[in-house]
Amino acid sequence: MCLENDQIKMCVSDTRGLLVYLENKRKSEQIRVREEDFGIEGVDRALNSQSAKLKSIKKLSPEVIEVAYGDATGQVALAAIYSLGRNDSFLQKKLRIQTNCSFGWKRVTVGIFDFAPSNLTLIKYPHQKTVTYFGRSNQGGVFLGLEKPFDSSSLESKRVTLGYAPSLKVKAYDSIDSEPLYLGVYSRSSGEREEPGLPLRSESEAMVEMTSRLLGPPRHGFAPIACGWWCEMEHFSYKDTASLQADLRSIDFVRDLGIDRISDNHPWGGETDRMNALRETEGYVPGPLVSKKYQYEKQQNVKVTFWPTMNNTHPWWPERGKPFASNKREWLMFPEKRTLEGEMLSGKKFKETVQGNCVANRPFLDWVNRLSLDGMKTGFFRSWGMDGDFFGGGGIVTPVNCPRGDHDHLPGDSTYASERALAELIKNVREHYPDVYVNVARPPEDLGVFSQRNVDAVFTIDEFAEPTPLPGIKEQPVNMMLGDKVRKWSRVRVHHHFFPHYLDQPQVFVGPKGMAELGRDWPSGSIDYLLLSAFSSSPNQIYYLPTKSGMPDKDKAEIRAWMEWGRKNERYLLVRKDLPDWPAAGKVDGNAHVIDDSGLVFLFNPNPEKLTGHFRLDKESIGLTKGDGFQISQSYPVSDTKREFSFGQEVSWDVPSSAAVVLKITPLNKQK
Ligand SMILES: [Zn+2]
């Protein structure tokens, strides 16, 4: 039985229900692959394609095949579900399990694929906590992996095994799905270079096309947000009306810049003692002082992000933050504080001594879910955020090991159960408040692209705003160094981590003076370069602002004007195609934002001498799909230069030293 669309065809065998045929229809190329096995393993039972009895193969719809299996005793029902969307170049497969008595689910193998008969070269590519396998030929190839972090997949010669350890308790008669695997096909584009340890450009593009479909299109347009924590606002509890009043002036400052979103400056409004004292039977209501702040923000039409936490009342205030309802010992992960060490993707190492609740524990998860919705019910918040780690601390994202036997996981490995709990927490908000802007940091930030379901924006990787120059370039203004970093990290997010660009949330400006050792004096100059770097990277940006130490009025006016520019050009910022060169000494880098036959091209020159940027007026170079003749004009800095080109022609454009240029592409018959 087969599934097929314009791009891909797949068939499963009628006798075993395993994949036996795969075709890349864009290249009319059959990919020689054989699915060998799948299976589940419990504490006291196991079932795989050898021991399972095939019961039926059905086409549930033109896009879905279900293969049903059972075991000899009739205790286990297992289904393999293959799906292929009408316009997708990838298929998905998951397993569905139901048993007539409860069981401890230790392992699952969603599929084993042997590419030995093919001419493909197989490559294992880890990204963040996830892994993708690429099978390359000269013309194209395949990509496959599991849609989850911390899997236990492997590659041996040309055989890819896709599985993981659920380590979950499953109740009798509960129907439970595995996480899906993906298997897609792609075509290689011309002129792409192989780089050791990295995906090809065409592989990245195919992956991002897939993740864009899986995660959905952008929902909120241009969304600049001030990070309350990094804007010199209160990190802990408001002591009095004066400390609150000072933060209201910070909100005025943000509003004055034309930024209409702000994330709360402290978790649970900073009411850490109140949160510590909350009992299991109680709900969350913000206290009177912090409610005044939320009311003020609402009056000023500033959209505030509610900042609840998962497992500790204030993970960044170790002296005061505690696990929730700490008298309930059965909700804790460890009976006492532990010291953990970790490393961020940006290379920064850190250590934390923490204690938290185990979120993979149904009564606690239901409670913390309710607290999160209690906050949203107040009507103060148009956005919701999450940060922290699974241990009750600020940011160690590693496998989780909760020793308790009375939680939802088997004693020991609680990683997958924790991932599920977090995904539920996020999904719950989206389901109850579909219009809310979901803005996350850790753990999803470090887990990878498949942990961004129901998310609108995810924090960048390099969050500390340290101005470090590109190798080989000296004496740049601070805001230029930050702009180069923004573009570099956003390219990492898209090309190496496969995030749709519109989920990325680049961080803008240095940490302000009020952040003590992490802060700096406000740098004037090159604001245009930094803001254009951020806008060209993503419609979402997160701002660190000196709301108390201040900035010159002319800088404020400049930022305000750029916010208007961003709103006006919103539709173009929702699409992006990067030119091949990355930000580097001796190069002009840039990206295109084209819809059909018109759009913008941003060019950046971080170098101290004038250089020329190049692109071609076609689909492969800039995403141009229509039109014959075009006018190209320089819309920033405004210039009278206008030139005409036809489809497919190469454009060369001079970019002054240390500058950003925005070009406008207009079809000749429409230009005014
Ligand atoms: Zn636990």
Coordinates of N, CA and C and ligand atoms in Angstrom, one line a residue, residues 332-333 358-361 402-404 407-409 414, ligand 1:
L332 N 8.9 16.5 45.2 CA 10.3 16.9 45.0 C 11.0 15.9 44.1
M333 N 12.1 16.4 43.4 CA 12.9 15.5 42.6 C 14.0 14.9 43.5
C358 N 9.6 17.8 40.8 CA 9.7 17.0 39.6 C 8.4 17.3 38.8
V359 N 8.6 17.8 37.6 CA 7.4 18.2 36.8 C 6.7 17.0 36.2
A360 N 7.4 15.9 36.1 CA 6.9 14.7 35.6 C 6.1 13.9 36.6
N361 N 5.1 14.5 37.2 CA 4.5 14.0 38.4 C 3.1 14.6 38.3
C402 N 15.3 11.6 38.0 CA 14.6 11.7 39.2 C 14.5 10.3 39.8
P403 N 15.0 10.1 41.0 CA 15.0 8.7 41.6 C 13.6 8.2 42.1
R404 N 12.6 9.1 42.2 CA 11.4 8.7 42.9 C 10.6 7.6 42.1
H407 N 6.4 8.7 40.7 CA 6.1 9.8 39.7 C 5.6 9.1 38.4
D408 N 5.5 9.9 37.3 CA 4.9 9.3 36.1 C 6.0 8.6 35.3
H409 N 7.3 8.7 35.7 CA 8.4 8.0 35.0 C 8.8 6.8 35.8
S414 N 14.1 10.4 34.0 CA 12.9 11.1 33.9 C 12.9 12.1 32.7
Ligands
ZN1 ZN 10.1 12.5 39.3

